[in-house]
Amino acid sequence: MNKSIIPLSLTNMQTAAPANLEQICSNHDNVIIDLWTTSCTRCPAALDTLTSLTSDPAFADFKFVAINCGNDTQQCDDAREILEATPAPRWSTIDHYYAPLLEKEKAKAFFGFSQVPFYILVVQNKIVHMGSKKSFDLQSIPVRVRDINNNIAGADLQRTPSPTNVTAADHAFKAIRGDSTDSEGVEADVESVGVVKMVDPVEPTEFSNFVFSLDEEF
């Protein structure tokens, strides 16, 4: 099964409107999510990096989302003060959301992390990569995502759906995770969608076996 994004209930920190992470990701083909907290000393630098990428032409087709993971409402207020600090708001080219304690715990259980900053790459509403700043090569993301999208689009045009109704896109995402066999025991046509080469061999490829070297525990 492909790893879809979790429908976390969030608050838009710019408008105070309720939001849903699954809906946010479904509105954009490519999304980079950064999870952070106000107590994390390395998170501001990570957000500075993402902000610089929003003006990079290579990332023109990406939506950048930052989620402040809170323990109480005070942290939400603290985060808003940071974002709105004078003389100029910080990280204003990123969409900012707040996850209250219950949603933060859901995210930790779902994504398997306990420290921040933590990045998640979502392509066509599917998680294809996640990890810490050390294991998440932001500069390589545009090329990897372009290859994923091109391979999925080309494979879907050329392939006939199998009797198990598993699409080429399913196989592509399975290959990204290192899973070459579908739930019915059908061998995925990994070579035809050409995505295995995009998986860094030194990084884990199964979500359940991810080993992260993260920065700030919370």
PDB file of C-alpha atoms in Angstrom:
ATOM      1  CA  MET A   1       0.000   0.000   0.000  1.00  0.00           C
ATOM      2  CA  ASN A   2       1.245   3.494  -0.824  1.00  0.00           C
ATOM      3  CA  LYS A   3       1.985   5.745   2.128  1.00  0.00           C
ATOM      4  CA  SER A   4      -0.555   8.558   1.998  1.00  0.00           C
ATOM      5  CA  ILE A   5      -0.281  11.688   4.089  1.00  0.00           C
ATOM      6  CA  ILE A   6      -2.111  11.739   7.420  1.00  0.00           C
ATOM      7  CA  PRO A   7      -5.151  14.079   7.753  1.00  0.00           C
ATOM      8  CA  LEU A   8      -3.816  16.122  10.673  1.00  0.00           C
ATOM      9  CA  SER A   9      -6.040  18.899  11.987  1.00  0.00           C
ATOM     10  CA  LEU A  10      -4.061  22.142  11.940  1.00  0.00           C
ATOM     11  CA  THR A  11      -4.551  25.874  12.349  1.00  0.00           C
ATOM     12  CA  ASN A  12      -3.349  28.311   9.708  1.00  0.00           C
ATOM     13  CA  MET A  13      -1.084  30.672  11.632  1.00  0.00           C
ATOM     14  CA  GLN A  14      -1.558  33.509   9.150  1.00  0.00           C
ATOM     15  CA  THR A  15      -5.371  33.446   9.071  1.00  0.00           C
ATOM     16  CA  ALA A  16      -6.324  31.392  12.191  1.00  0.00           C
ATOM     17  CA  ALA A  17      -8.501  29.249   9.922  1.00  0.00           C
ATOM     18  CA  PRO A  18      -8.728  25.478  10.494  1.00  0.00           C
ATOM     19  CA  ALA A  19      -6.787  23.356   8.030  1.00  0.00           C
ATOM     20  CA  ASN A  20      -6.141  19.718   7.196  1.00  0.00           C
ATOM     21  CA  LEU A  21      -2.715  18.445   6.159  1.00  0.00           C
ATOM     22  CA  GLU A  22      -4.139  15.883   3.751  1.00  0.00           C
ATOM     23  CA  GLN A  23      -6.157  18.589   1.990  1.00  0.00           C
ATOM     24  CA  ILE A  24      -3.172  20.929   1.862  1.00  0.00           C
ATOM     25  CA  CYS A  25      -1.075  18.275   0.139  1.00  0.00           C
ATOM     26  CA  SER A  26      -3.859  17.266  -2.243  1.00  0.00           C
ATOM     27  CA  ASN A  27      -3.975  20.839  -3.552  1.00  0.00           C
ATOM     28  CA  HIS A  28      -0.354  20.701  -4.738  1.00  0.00           C
ATOM     29  CA  ASP A  29       1.647  18.139  -6.715  1.00  0.00           C
ATOM     30  CA  ASN A  30       4.868  18.628  -4.754  1.00  0.00           C
ATOM     31  CA  VAL A  31       5.028  19.627  -1.094  1.00  0.00           C
ATOM     32  CA  ILE A  32       7.970  19.971   1.279  1.00  0.00           C
ATOM     33  CA  ILE A  33       6.902  19.953   4.932  1.00  0.00           C
ATOM     34  CA  ASP A  34       9.097  21.135   7.792  1.00  0.00           C
ATOM     35  CA  LEU A  35       8.121  20.216  11.362  1.00  0.00           C
ATOM     36  CA  TRP A  36       9.572  22.534  14.010  1.00  0.00           C
ATOM     37  CA  THR A  37       9.174  23.888  17.527  1.00  0.00           C
ATOM     38  CA  THR A  38       9.957  27.231  19.159  1.00  0.00           C
ATOM     39  CA  SER A  39      12.392  25.524  21.566  1.00  0.00           C
ATOM     40  CA  CYS A  40      14.464  23.990  18.767  1.00  0.00           C
ATOM     41  CA  THR A  41      17.726  25.904  18.329  1.00  0.00           C
ATOM     42  CA  ARG A  42      18.364  24.557  14.809  1.00  0.00           C
ATOM     43  CA  CYS A  43      14.874  25.060  13.452  1.00  0.00           C
ATOM     44  CA  PRO A  44      15.248  28.760  12.544  1.00  0.00           C
ATOM     45  CA  ALA A  45      18.218  27.969  10.302  1.00  0.00           C
ATOM     46  CA  ALA A  46      16.232  25.178   8.653  1.00  0.00           C
ATOM     47  CA  LEU A  47      13.373  27.580   7.983  1.00  0.00           C
ATOM     48  CA  ASP A  48      15.850  30.136   6.613  1.00  0.00           C
ATOM     49  CA  THR A  49      17.035  27.504   4.128  1.00  0.00           C
ATOM     50  CA  LEU A  50      13.498  26.676   3.018  1.00  0.00           C
ATOM     51  CA  THR A  51      12.723  30.369   2.624  1.00  0.00           C
ATOM     52  CA  SER A  52      15.699  30.779   0.307  1.00  0.00           C
ATOM     53  CA  LEU A  53      14.473  27.871  -1.807  1.00  0.00           C
ATOM     54  CA  THR A  54      11.064  29.458  -2.376  1.00  0.00           C
ATOM     55  CA  SER A  55      12.722  31.954  -4.735  1.00  0.00           C
ATOM     56  CA  ASP A  56      14.806  29.295  -6.508  1.00  0.00           C
ATOM     57  CA  PRO A  57      13.395  28.570 -10.013  1.00  0.00           C
ATOM     58  CA  ALA A  58      14.139  24.879  -9.510  1.00  0.00           C
ATOM     59  CA  PHE A  59      11.515  24.830  -6.754  1.00  0.00           C
ATOM     60  CA  ALA A  60       8.881  26.844  -8.611  1.00  0.00           C
ATOM     61  CA  ASP A  61       6.481  23.876  -8.621  1.00  0.00           C
ATOM     62  CA  PHE A  62       6.833  23.178  -4.902  1.00  0.00           C
ATOM     63  CA  LYS A  63       4.667  24.264  -2.003  1.00  0.00           C
ATOM     64  CA  PHE A  64       6.583  24.842   1.239  1.00  0.00           C
ATOM     65  CA  VAL A  65       4.735  24.137   4.480  1.00  0.00           C
ATOM     66  CA  ALA A  66       6.008  24.639   8.024  1.00  0.00           C
ATOM     67  CA  ILE A  67       4.165  23.048  10.935  1.00  0.00           C
ATOM     68  CA  ASN A  68       4.878  24.254  14.440  1.00  0.00           C
ATOM     69  CA  CYS A  69       4.406  21.299  16.786  1.00  0.00           C
ATOM     70  CA  GLY A  70       3.101  22.541  20.099  1.00  0.00           C
ATOM     71  CA  ASN A  71       2.591  21.420  23.647  1.00  0.00           C
ATOM     72  CA  ASP A  72       0.119  24.158  24.557  1.00  0.00           C
ATOM     73  CA  THR A  73      -1.486  27.305  23.232  1.00  0.00           C
ATOM     74  CA  GLN A  74       1.374  29.428  24.564  1.00  0.00           C
ATOM     75  CA  GLN A  75       3.748  27.840  22.076  1.00  0.00           C
ATOM     76  CA  CYS A  76       1.375  28.805  19.277  1.00  0.00           C
ATOM     77  CA  ASP A  77       1.489  32.412  20.495  1.00  0.00           C
ATOM     78  CA  ASP A  78       5.273  32.270  20.749  1.00  0.00           C
ATOM     79  CA  ALA A  79       5.553  30.934  17.208  1.00  0.00           C
ATOM     80  CA  ARG A  80       3.246  33.645  15.896  1.00  0.00           C
ATOM     81  CA  GLU A  81       5.372  36.313  17.587  1.00  0.00           C
ATOM     82  CA  ILE A  82       8.460  34.927  15.873  1.00  0.00           C
ATOM     83  CA  LEU A  83       6.742  34.866  12.492  1.00  0.00           C
ATOM     84  CA  GLU A  84       5.443  38.406  12.880  1.00  0.00           C
ATOM     85  CA  ALA A  85       8.583  39.890  14.373  1.00  0.00           C
ATOM     86  CA  THR A  86       9.619  43.348  13.240  1.00  0.00           C
ATOM     87  CA  PRO A  87      11.138  44.933  11.232  1.00  0.00           C
ATOM     88  CA  ALA A  88      10.071  42.237   8.761  1.00  0.00           C
ATOM     89  CA  PRO A  89       8.109  38.999   9.174  1.00  0.00           C
ATOM     90  CA  ARG A  90      10.249  35.890   9.084  1.00  0.00           C
ATOM     91  CA  TRP A  91       9.771  33.080   6.600  1.00  0.00           C
ATOM     92  CA  SER A  92       6.850  34.857   4.949  1.00  0.00           C
ATOM     93  CA  THR A  93       7.099  32.844   1.712  1.00  0.00           C
ATOM     94  CA  ILE A  94       6.268  29.612   3.549  1.00  0.00           C
ATOM     95  CA  ASP A  95       2.755  28.559   4.574  1.00  0.00           C
ATOM     96  CA  HIS A  96       2.652  28.222   8.356  1.00  0.00           C
ATOM     97  CA  TYR A  97       0.423  25.965  10.442  1.00  0.00           C
ATOM     98  CA  TYR A  98       0.155  24.997  14.075  1.00  0.00           C
ATOM     99  CA  ALA A  99      -0.385  21.427  15.322  1.00  0.00           C
ATOM    100  CA  PRO A 100      -1.736  21.230  18.898  1.00  0.00           C
ATOM    101  CA  LEU A 101      -0.501  18.586  21.304  1.00  0.00           C
ATOM    102  CA  LEU A 102      -2.897  15.814  20.250  1.00  0.00           C
ATOM    103  CA  GLU A 103      -2.139  16.301  16.547  1.00  0.00           C
ATOM    104  CA  LYS A 104       1.573  16.504  17.277  1.00  0.00           C
ATOM    105  CA  GLU A 105       1.418  13.111  18.983  1.00  0.00           C
ATOM    106  CA  LYS A 106      -0.465  11.692  16.005  1.00  0.00           C
ATOM    107  CA  ALA A 107       2.239  13.021  13.698  1.00  0.00           C
ATOM    108  CA  LYS A 108       5.027  11.541  15.828  1.00  0.00           C
ATOM    109  CA  ALA A 109       3.359   8.134  15.782  1.00  0.00           C
ATOM    110  CA  PHE A 110       2.569   8.261  12.060  1.00  0.00           C
ATOM    111  CA  PHE A 111       5.890   9.596  10.760  1.00  0.00           C
ATOM    112  CA  GLY A 112       8.016   7.876  13.396  1.00  0.00           C
ATOM    113  CA  PHE A 113      10.007  10.866  14.609  1.00  0.00           C
ATOM    114  CA  SER A 114      10.787  12.359  18.009  1.00  0.00           C
ATOM    115  CA  GLN A 115      13.063  15.273  17.138  1.00  0.00           C
ATOM    116  CA  VAL A 116      12.996  18.329  14.917  1.00  0.00           C
ATOM    117  CA  PRO A 117      13.619  19.799  12.403  1.00  0.00           C
ATOM    118  CA  PHE A 118      12.051  17.000  10.389  1.00  0.00           C
ATOM    119  CA  TYR A 119      11.317  17.124   6.662  1.00  0.00           C
ATOM    120  CA  ILE A 120       8.682  15.294   4.631  1.00  0.00           C
ATOM    121  CA  LEU A 121       8.492  15.246   0.831  1.00  0.00           C
ATOM    122  CA  VAL A 122       5.030  14.585  -0.603  1.00  0.00           C
ATOM    123  CA  VAL A 123       4.564  13.961  -4.337  1.00  0.00           C
ATOM    124  CA  GLN A 124       1.064  13.537  -5.753  1.00  0.00           C
ATOM    125  CA  ASN A 125      -0.249  13.151  -2.198  1.00  0.00           C
ATOM    126  CA  LYS A 126       2.157  10.291  -1.431  1.00  0.00           C
ATOM    127  CA  ILE A 127       5.114  10.397   0.953  1.00  0.00           C
ATOM    128  CA  VAL A 128       8.278   9.587  -0.988  1.00  0.00           C
ATOM    129  CA  HIS A 129      10.970  10.732   1.442  1.00  0.00           C
ATOM    130  CA  MET A 130      11.312  11.986   5.003  1.00  0.00           C
ATOM    131  CA  GLY A 131      14.092  12.567   7.481  1.00  0.00           C
ATOM    132  CA  SER A 132      16.292  15.028   9.310  1.00  0.00           C
ATOM    133  CA  LYS A 133      18.244  17.939   7.894  1.00  0.00           C
ATOM    134  CA  LYS A 134      21.306  15.694   7.747  1.00  0.00           C
ATOM    135  CA  SER A 135      19.629  12.954   5.716  1.00  0.00           C
ATOM    136  CA  PHE A 136      17.392  15.155   3.551  1.00  0.00           C
ATOM    137  CA  ASP A 137      19.303  16.545   0.546  1.00  0.00           C
ATOM    138  CA  LEU A 138      17.120  19.482  -0.440  1.00  0.00           C
ATOM    139  CA  GLN A 139      19.150  20.411  -3.501  1.00  0.00           C
ATOM    140  CA  SER A 140      18.573  17.012  -5.110  1.00  0.00           C
ATOM    141  CA  ILE A 141      14.802  17.112  -4.597  1.00  0.00           C
ATOM    142  CA  PRO A 142      13.741  18.893  -7.847  1.00  0.00           C
ATOM    143  CA  VAL A 143      15.560  16.378 -10.075  1.00  0.00           C
ATOM    144  CA  ARG A 144      14.258  13.404  -8.108  1.00  0.00           C
ATOM    145  CA  VAL A 145      10.694  14.679  -8.168  1.00  0.00           C
ATOM    146  CA  ARG A 146      10.828  15.478 -11.883  1.00  0.00           C
ATOM    147  CA  ASP A 147      12.031  11.948 -12.610  1.00  0.00           C
ATOM    148  CA  ILE A 148       9.306  10.461 -10.416  1.00  0.00           C
ATOM    149  CA  ASN A 149       6.574  12.469 -12.141  1.00  0.00           C
ATOM    150  CA  ASN A 150       7.916  11.769 -15.630  1.00  0.00           C
ATOM    151  CA  ASN A 151       8.270   8.056 -14.982  1.00  0.00           C
ATOM    152  CA  ILE A 152       4.797   7.737 -13.493  1.00  0.00           C
ATOM    153  CA  ALA A 153       3.196   9.706 -16.325  1.00  0.00           C
ATOM    154  CA  GLY A 154       5.031   7.768 -19.014  1.00  0.00           C
ATOM    155  CA  ALA A 155       4.391   4.401 -17.426  1.00  0.00           C
ATOM    156  CA  ASP A 156       0.669   5.092 -16.992  1.00  0.00           C
ATOM    157  CA  LEU A 157       0.374   5.902 -20.711  1.00  0.00           C
ATOM    158  CA  GLN A 158       2.175   2.738 -21.789  1.00  0.00           C
ATOM    159  CA  ARG A 159       0.926   0.158 -19.325  1.00  0.00           C
ATOM    160  CA  THR A 160      -2.385  -1.673 -19.207  1.00  0.00           C
ATOM    161  CA  PRO A 161      -3.777  -2.031 -15.664  1.00  0.00           C
ATOM    162  CA  SER A 162      -3.163  -5.486 -14.276  1.00  0.00           C
ATOM    163  CA  PRO A 163      -5.998  -7.730 -13.060  1.00  0.00           C
ATOM    164  CA  THR A 164      -5.115  -6.717  -9.505  1.00  0.00           C
ATOM    165  CA  ASN A 165      -5.780  -3.073 -10.457  1.00  0.00           C
ATOM    166  CA  VAL A 166      -2.290  -2.013  -9.384  1.00  0.00           C
ATOM    167  CA  THR A 167      -1.210   1.005 -11.441  1.00  0.00           C
ATOM    168  CA  ALA A 168       2.214   2.034 -12.627  1.00  0.00           C
ATOM    169  CA  ALA A 169       2.095   4.832 -10.066  1.00  0.00           C
ATOM    170  CA  ASP A 170       1.609   2.230  -7.320  1.00  0.00           C
ATOM    171  CA  HIS A 171       4.668   0.371  -8.581  1.00  0.00           C
ATOM    172  CA  ALA A 172       6.674   3.574  -8.734  1.00  0.00           C
ATOM    173  CA  PHE A 173       5.978   4.448  -5.128  1.00  0.00           C
ATOM    174  CA  LYS A 174       6.599   0.825  -4.071  1.00  0.00           C
ATOM    175  CA  ALA A 175       9.988   1.012  -5.760  1.00  0.00           C
ATOM    176  CA  ILE A 176      10.824   4.253  -3.977  1.00  0.00           C
ATOM    177  CA  ARG A 177      10.153   2.468  -0.686  1.00  0.00           C
ATOM    178  CA  GLY A 178      12.169  -0.557  -1.788  1.00  0.00           C
ATOM    179  CA  ASP A 179       9.128  -2.823  -2.002  1.00  0.00           C
ATOM    180  CA  SER A 180       9.175  -4.842  -5.245  1.00  0.00           C
ATOM    181  CA  THR A 181       6.163  -7.074  -4.544  1.00  0.00           C
ATOM    182  CA  ASP A 182       2.551  -5.951  -4.248  1.00  0.00           C
ATOM    183  CA  SER A 183      -0.037  -7.252  -1.807  1.00  0.00           C
ATOM    184  CA  GLU A 184      -1.191  -9.929  -4.243  1.00  0.00           C
ATOM    185  CA  GLY A 185       2.335 -11.252  -4.747  1.00  0.00           C
ATOM    186  CA  VAL A 186       2.656  -9.675  -8.190  1.00  0.00           C
ATOM    187  CA  GLU A 187       6.212  -8.605  -8.957  1.00  0.00           C
ATOM    188  CA  ALA A 188       6.386  -4.865  -9.541  1.00  0.00           C
ATOM    189  CA  ASP A 189       7.778  -3.765 -12.873  1.00  0.00           C
ATOM    190  CA  VAL A 190      10.394  -1.640 -11.166  1.00  0.00           C
ATOM    191  CA  GLU A 191      12.730  -1.264 -14.113  1.00  0.00           C
ATOM    192  CA  SER A 192      10.031   0.087 -16.440  1.00  0.00           C
ATOM    193  CA  VAL A 193       9.211   3.011 -14.165  1.00  0.00           C
ATOM    194  CA  GLY A 194      12.886   3.650 -13.466  1.00  0.00           C
ATOM    195  CA  VAL A 195      12.798   4.954  -9.920  1.00  0.00           C
ATOM    196  CA  VAL A 196      15.104   2.598  -8.040  1.00  0.00           C
ATOM    197  CA  LYS A 197      18.097   4.708  -9.013  1.00  0.00           C
ATOM    198  CA  MET A 198      16.633   7.648  -7.097  1.00  0.00           C
ATOM    199  CA  VAL A 199      16.818   5.896  -3.735  1.00  0.00           C
ATOM    200  CA  ASP A 200      20.023   6.689  -1.897  1.00  0.00           C
ATOM    201  CA  PRO A 201      21.512   3.272  -1.027  1.00  0.00           C
ATOM    202  CA  VAL A 202      22.760   4.539   2.316  1.00  0.00           C
ATOM    203  CA  GLU A 203      19.276   5.585   3.393  1.00  0.00           C
ATOM    204  CA  PRO A 204      16.557   3.208   4.675  1.00  0.00           C
ATOM    205  CA  THR A 205      13.760   2.617   2.192  1.00  0.00           C
ATOM    206  CA  GLU A 206      11.086   1.145   4.469  1.00  0.00           C
ATOM    207  CA  PHE A 207       9.169   3.598   6.634  1.00  0.00           C
ATOM    208  CA  SER A 208       8.973   1.048   9.436  1.00  0.00           C
ATOM    209  CA  ASN A 209      12.780   0.719   9.513  1.00  0.00           C
ATOM    210  CA  PHE A 210      13.760   4.387   9.204  1.00  0.00           C
ATOM    211  CA  VAL A 211      16.708   5.309  11.379  1.00  0.00           C
ATOM    212  CA  PHE A 212      16.952   9.065  11.781  1.00  0.00           C
ATOM    213  CA  SER A 213      19.781  11.152  13.095  1.00  0.00           C
ATOM    214  CA  LEU A 214      17.773  14.113  14.277  1.00  0.00           C
ATOM    215  CA  ASP A 215      18.619  17.330  16.002  1.00  0.00           C
ATOM    216  CA  GLU A 216      16.228  18.512  18.663  1.00  0.00           C
ATOM    217  CA  GLU A 217      14.205  16.145  20.846  1.00  0.00           C
ATOM    218  CA  PHE A 218      10.787  17.223  22.088  1.00  0.00           C
TER     219      PHE A 218
END
